[in-house]
Coordinates of C-alpha atoms and ligand atoms in Angstrom, one line a residue:
M1 CA -10.0 -35.9 -44.3
E2 CA -12.0 -33.0 -42.8
R3 CA -15.2 -34.4 -41.1
K4 CA -18.4 -32.6 -42.1
H5 CA -20.5 -31.0 -39.4
R6 CA -17.8 -31.5 -36.8
P7 CA -19.3 -30.9 -33.3
P8 CA -18.1 -27.7 -31.6
P9 CA -15.2 -28.1 -29.2
L10 CA -16.3 -29.0 -25.7
P11 CA -16.5 -25.9 -23.5
A12 CA -14.5 -26.0 -20.3
S13 CA -16.8 -28.1 -18.1
P14 CA -19.6 -25.8 -16.7
F15 CA -19.3 -27.8 -13.5
M16 CA -15.6 -27.1 -12.9
P17 CA -15.2 -23.7 -11.3
Q18 CA -13.0 -21.2 -13.2
P19 CA -10.9 -18.3 -12.1
T20 CA -12.8 -15.0 -11.8
V21 CA -11.4 -11.6 -12.8
D22 CA -13.2 -8.3 -12.1
L23 CA -12.3 -4.7 -13.0
N24 CA -14.1 -2.1 -11.0
N25 CA -13.2 1.6 -10.5
G26 CA -9.6 1.1 -11.5
V27 CA -9.1 -2.0 -9.3
V28 CA -8.6 -5.6 -10.7
T29 CA -9.4 -8.5 -8.5
A30 CA -8.7 -12.1 -9.5
R31 CA -9.8 -15.2 -7.5
L32 CA -9.0 -18.9 -8.1
P33 CA -11.3 -21.8 -7.4
S34 CA -8.9 -22.7 -4.6
G35 CA -9.7 -19.3 -2.9
D36 CA -6.4 -17.7 -3.6
S37 CA -6.9 -14.1 -4.7
V38 CA -5.0 -11.0 -5.7
T39 CA -6.0 -7.3 -6.0
I40 CA -4.2 -4.8 -8.2
Y41 CA -4.8 -1.0 -8.5
L42 CA -4.3 0.4 -12.0
Y43 CA -2.7 3.3 -10.1
G44 CA 0.9 2.2 -10.2
A45 CA -0.2 -1.4 -11.1
T46 CA 0.3 -1.8 -7.4
V47 CA -0.7 -5.2 -5.9
T48 CA -2.5 -4.3 -2.7
S49 CA -3.6 -7.8 -1.6
W50 CA -2.5 -11.4 -2.1
K51 CA -4.4 -14.0 -0.1
T52 CA -3.8 -17.8 -0.2
S53 CA -6.5 -20.3 -0.1
S54 CA -6.7 -20.2 3.7
G55 CA -7.7 -16.5 3.3
K56 CA -4.4 -15.3 4.9
E57 CA -3.2 -11.9 3.7
Q58 CA 0.4 -12.3 2.6
L59 CA 1.2 -8.6 2.1
F60 CA 1.4 -5.6 4.5
V61 CA -0.5 -2.4 3.7
S62 CA -0.4 0.6 6.0
S63 CA -3.8 1.4 7.6
A64 CA -3.1 5.0 6.6
V65 CA -2.5 4.1 3.0
V66 CA -3.6 6.8 0.5
L67 CA -5.5 5.2 -2.4
D68 CA -6.8 8.3 -4.2
G69 CA -3.8 8.5 -6.6
S70 CA -2.3 11.5 -4.8
K71 CA 0.7 9.5 -3.6
S72 CA 2.3 6.1 -4.0
I73 CA 0.6 3.2 -2.2
R74 CA 2.3 2.5 1.2
G75 CA 2.5 -1.3 1.2
G76 CA 1.7 -4.2 -1.1
I77 CA 4.0 -4.4 -4.1
P78 CA 4.8 -0.9 -5.6
L79 CA 6.9 -1.0 -8.8
V80 CA 10.2 0.8 -9.0
F81 CA 11.2 2.1 -12.5
P82 CA 13.2 3.7 -14.1
N83 CA 15.3 4.7 -11.0
F84 CA 15.7 3.1 -7.6
G85 CA 16.2 5.4 -4.6
P86 CA 16.6 9.1 -4.7
P87 CA 17.0 10.8 -8.1
I88 CA 20.6 10.6 -9.2
K89 CA 22.2 14.0 -10.2
D90 CA 23.7 14.2 -13.7
H91 CA 21.7 11.2 -14.8
A92 CA 18.8 11.1 -17.3
T93 CA 16.5 10.1 -14.4
G94 CA 17.8 12.9 -12.2
G95 CA 14.6 14.9 -12.7
L96 CA 12.3 12.1 -11.4
R97 CA 11.1 11.3 -7.9
Q98 CA 12.4 8.7 -5.5
H99 CA 11.8 5.2 -7.0
G100 CA 10.8 6.7 -10.4
F101 CA 7.3 7.1 -11.9
A102 CA 6.0 3.6 -12.5
R103 CA 4.3 3.4 -9.0
N104 CA 2.4 6.7 -9.5
A105 CA 1.4 6.2 -13.2
A106 CA -2.0 5.3 -14.7
W107 CA -1.4 1.7 -16.0
E108 CA -3.8 0.1 -18.5
F109 CA -5.3 -3.4 -17.8
L110 CA -4.4 -5.4 -20.9
G111 CA -6.4 -8.5 -20.0
K112 CA -6.2 -11.9 -18.5
S113 CA -5.1 -15.3 -19.7
S114 CA -5.4 -18.7 -18.0
S115 CA -4.7 -22.2 -19.2
E116 CA -7.7 -23.8 -20.9
S117 CA -7.8 -26.8 -18.6
A118 CA -11.1 -27.0 -16.7
G119 CA -10.8 -25.9 -13.1
D120 CA -7.7 -24.0 -14.0
D121 CA -5.2 -23.4 -11.2
S122 CA -3.7 -20.1 -12.4
V123 CA -4.6 -16.8 -13.9
K124 CA -2.2 -14.2 -15.5
L125 CA -3.1 -10.5 -15.5
D126 CA -1.2 -8.1 -17.8
F127 CA -0.8 -4.4 -17.4
G128 CA 0.8 -1.9 -19.7
L129 CA 2.4 1.5 -19.4
G130 CA 3.9 3.9 -22.0
P131 CA 4.7 7.6 -22.3
S132 CA 0.9 8.3 -22.7
G133 CA 0.3 7.1 -19.2
L134 CA 2.6 9.7 -17.7
A135 CA 1.8 13.3 -16.7
E136 CA 3.4 15.9 -19.0
P137 CA 6.0 17.1 -16.5
I138 CA 7.2 13.6 -15.9
R139 CA 7.4 12.9 -19.7
A140 CA 9.4 16.1 -20.1
N141 CA 11.8 14.9 -17.4
W142 CA 12.4 11.5 -19.0
D143 CA 11.8 11.9 -22.7
Y144 CA 12.2 8.3 -23.9
N145 CA 9.8 6.1 -25.9
F146 CA 9.5 3.2 -23.6
G147 CA 7.0 0.3 -23.2
L148 CA 6.3 -1.7 -20.0
V149 CA 4.3 -4.9 -19.7
Y150 CA 3.9 -6.1 -16.1
S151 CA 2.4 -9.5 -15.6
V152 CA 1.0 -10.8 -12.3
T153 CA 0.3 -14.5 -12.2
L154 CA -1.7 -16.0 -9.4
S155 CA -1.5 -19.7 -8.7
K156 CA -2.1 -21.8 -5.5
N157 CA 0.1 -20.3 -2.8
K158 CA 2.2 -18.5 -5.4
L159 CA 2.5 -15.0 -6.9
H160 CA 4.7 -14.6 -10.0
L161 CA 5.7 -11.1 -11.1
S162 CA 7.3 -10.4 -14.4
L163 CA 8.3 -7.0 -15.9
L164 CA 9.2 -6.5 -19.6
V165 CA 10.8 -3.2 -20.6
K166 CA 11.1 -2.3 -24.3
N167 CA 12.9 0.6 -25.9
E168 CA 10.2 1.6 -28.5
G169 CA 12.3 4.5 -29.7
T170 CA 15.8 5.0 -31.2
K171 CA 17.5 6.8 -28.3
P172 CA 19.1 4.3 -25.9
F173 CA 18.1 4.6 -22.2
E174 CA 19.2 3.3 -18.8
F175 CA 17.0 2.1 -16.0
H176 CA 16.6 0.3 -12.7
A177 CA 13.7 -2.1 -12.0
L178 CA 12.5 -3.5 -8.7
F179 CA 9.5 -5.1 -7.0
H180 CA 9.2 -3.2 -3.7
T181 CA 7.3 -6.0 -1.9
Y182 CA 6.0 -5.5 1.7
L183 CA 5.7 -9.1 3.1
A184 CA 3.3 -9.4 6.0
L185 CA 4.9 -11.0 9.2
K186 CA 3.6 -12.0 12.6
D187 CA 6.7 -10.6 14.4
I188 CA 9.9 -9.2 12.9
S189 CA 11.8 -10.2 16.1
Q190 CA 11.1 -13.9 15.2
T191 CA 12.0 -13.4 11.5
T192 CA 15.2 -14.3 9.7
V193 CA 16.2 -14.3 6.0
H194 CA 18.1 -17.3 4.8
G195 CA 20.2 -17.5 1.6
L196 CA 22.2 -14.3 1.8
R197 CA 25.3 -15.7 3.5
N198 CA 28.6 -14.8 1.8
T199 CA 26.9 -12.4 -0.6
Q200 CA 28.0 -8.8 -0.9
Y201 CA 25.7 -6.0 0.1
V202 CA 25.6 -2.2 -0.1
D203 CA 24.5 -0.7 3.2
R204 CA 22.4 2.3 2.5
L205 CA 22.7 3.4 6.1
L206 CA 26.5 3.3 6.2
G207 CA 27.3 5.5 3.2
D208 CA 26.6 2.9 0.6
K209 CA 29.8 1.0 1.8
T210 CA 30.0 -2.7 0.7
F211 CA 30.1 -5.5 3.2
Q212 CA 30.0 -9.3 3.1
E213 CA 27.0 -11.0 4.7
E214 CA 28.1 -13.3 7.5
H215 CA 24.7 -14.5 8.7
D216 CA 23.3 -17.8 7.5
E217 CA 20.0 -16.6 9.0
L218 CA 19.9 -12.8 8.8
P219 CA 17.9 -11.4 11.8
I220 CA 16.3 -7.9 11.6
T221 CA 16.9 -6.2 14.9
A222 CA 17.1 -2.5 13.9
E223 CA 16.6 -0.2 10.8
T224 CA 17.9 -2.2 7.9
D225 CA 18.4 -0.9 4.3
R226 CA 20.7 -3.2 2.3
V227 CA 21.0 -4.0 -1.4
Y228 CA 22.4 -7.5 -1.8
T229 CA 23.9 -8.9 -5.0
L230 CA 22.8 -12.5 -5.3
P231 CA 24.9 -15.4 -6.7
V232 CA 23.9 -16.2 -10.2
A233 CA 22.0 -19.5 -10.2
T234 CA 24.5 -22.2 -11.2
S235 CA 24.2 -26.0 -11.6
E236 CA 25.3 -26.2 -7.9
N237 CA 22.8 -23.7 -6.5
N238 CA 20.4 -23.5 -9.3
D239 CA 17.6 -22.5 -7.1
A240 CA 19.4 -19.6 -5.4
A241 CA 16.2 -19.2 -3.4
L242 CA 15.8 -16.8 -0.4
V243 CA 13.7 -18.1 2.5
V244 CA 12.0 -15.9 5.0
K245 CA 11.6 -17.8 8.2
E246 CA 9.3 -17.0 11.2
A247 CA 10.2 -18.7 14.4
G248 CA 12.4 -21.0 12.4
S249 CA 9.7 -22.2 9.9
P250 CA 9.8 -21.1 6.3
S251 CA 7.0 -18.5 5.6
F252 CA 8.1 -17.3 2.1
V253 CA 10.4 -18.8 -0.6
V254 CA 11.5 -16.2 -3.1
T255 CA 13.2 -17.0 -6.4
S256 CA 14.0 -14.6 -9.3
E257 CA 15.2 -14.6 -12.8
S258 CA 17.5 -11.9 -14.3
L259 CA 17.3 -9.8 -11.1
P260 CA 20.8 -9.8 -9.6
N261 CA 19.9 -7.7 -6.5
V262 CA 17.5 -7.9 -3.6
T263 CA 16.9 -5.0 -1.2
V264 CA 16.1 -5.9 2.4
W265 CA 14.4 -3.0 4.2
N266 CA 12.7 -2.4 7.5
G267 CA 12.4 1.2 8.6
W268 CA 12.1 0.3 12.3
I269 CA 10.9 2.7 14.9
D270 CA 12.2 6.2 14.0
K271 CA 11.9 6.0 10.2
I272 CA 8.3 4.6 10.4
K273 CA 7.4 7.3 13.0
G274 CA 8.4 9.9 10.4
M275 CA 6.2 8.4 7.7
R276 CA 2.7 10.0 7.8
D277 CA 1.2 7.4 5.6
F278 CA 2.6 4.5 7.6
E279 CA 0.3 3.3 10.4
P280 CA 0.1 1.8 12.9
K281 CA 3.5 3.0 14.1
D282 CA 4.3 -0.4 15.6
G283 CA 3.7 -1.8 12.1
Y284 CA 7.4 -2.1 11.6
K285 CA 7.1 -5.3 13.7
R286 CA 4.8 -6.9 11.1
Y287 CA 6.5 -6.3 7.7
L288 CA 9.7 -6.9 5.8
C289 CA 10.4 -5.5 2.4
L290 CA 12.2 -8.2 0.3
E291 CA 12.7 -6.4 -3.0
P292 CA 14.1 -8.3 -5.9
G293 CA 15.4 -6.0 -8.6
S294 CA 18.2 -4.9 -10.9
V295 CA 19.4 -1.7 -9.3
L296 CA 23.1 -1.5 -8.5
K297 CA 24.0 -1.2 -12.1
W298 CA 22.1 0.6 -14.9
N299 CA 20.4 -1.6 -17.4
K300 CA 20.8 -0.1 -20.9
L301 CA 18.5 -0.7 -23.8
E302 CA 19.3 0.4 -27.4
G303 CA 16.4 1.2 -29.7
G304 CA 14.2 -1.8 -30.2
E305 CA 15.8 -3.9 -27.4
V306 CA 13.9 -5.7 -24.7
W307 CA 14.7 -6.5 -21.0
S308 CA 12.7 -8.7 -18.6
G309 CA 13.0 -9.8 -15.0
S310 CA 10.8 -11.9 -12.8
T311 CA 10.2 -13.1 -9.3
T312 CA 8.1 -15.8 -7.7
Y313 CA 6.9 -15.5 -4.1
E314 CA 5.7 -18.8 -2.6
A315 CA 3.7 -18.6 0.7
K316 CA 4.5 -21.5 3.0
L317 CA 2.2 -20.6 6.0
Ligands
TA6_1 O1 13.7 0.0 -0.8 C1 14.2 0.6 0.4 C2 13.9 2.1 0.3 O2 14.7 2.7 -0.7 C3 14.2 2.7 1.7 O3 15.4 3.5 1.7 C4 13.0 3.6 2.0 O4 13.1 4.9 1.5 C5 11.9 2.8 1.3 O5 12.5 2.4 0.1 C6 10.6 3.5 1.1 O6 10.7 4.5 0.2 P1 9.4 5.4 -0.2 O7 9.8 6.3 -1.3 O8 8.3 4.4 -0.6 O9 9.0 6.0 1.1

């Protein structure tokens, strides 16, 4: 029986700190009571900072980064959609730029959500992009009615990224999607990637030929630009996790869902020397791009269909 004059629900305790989320001048910053924080530019919905409770920055951003919207952000986590790599001739994305338009587009902040428990330990930030967020020439070059919802969830020592793609129109379209994450390192020469052994990879530096990875701990000792195909998580290896190790200790654990590929990229000395917006030039020693995505085969959506893929980075140091 309904009680008369039921007291209002108790608010989350005023004494338990809550996550904070600010939006200023096109930049969203979220902070947890634990001190973990994340910063996202609406330009490209690019994550430019992820700090754990110790205050340690987990992402690499070039000190010559251009943040005025005139070019994609060099570092952090740029988004790649609808095409990975250089535009592909004779494909619907052939008129777009390298890595597509998502990282240069004006995304909308859709809002935040966090669990109601007092002293919450996570906050989810949602961003949206549709044809209206694209400059006319780009819309003309890829004339499909698409909808993207990109969610960034910050929790203690973890950053979860999820991209949902919807075909809002009737014409089917094909796309690639990838999180182009620049992980911050102390020293690339002390860094290895574990979890790729026996997987196949396309070597972008060797004519896109396919090889099998022999290393249990992959060292990065020269320019590296490889797209791996990961084993589908099974009951045996249900956590098909990748582990970035520094001096033998895990520094990042990376797990993904519905993303069959991961690109491992370090431009090394010469490639970085040629990048005007990449500074300092010895910065190649302090980053590794570990980029989960779905990029070796086109993903196809019929009208009304939806695709989603997600990745979780856990910082261990
Ligand atoms: O993901 C690796 C890669 O495709 C490399 O080939 C290199 O071009 C890198 O992306 C950076 O590309 P960007 O267009 O951001 O300069």
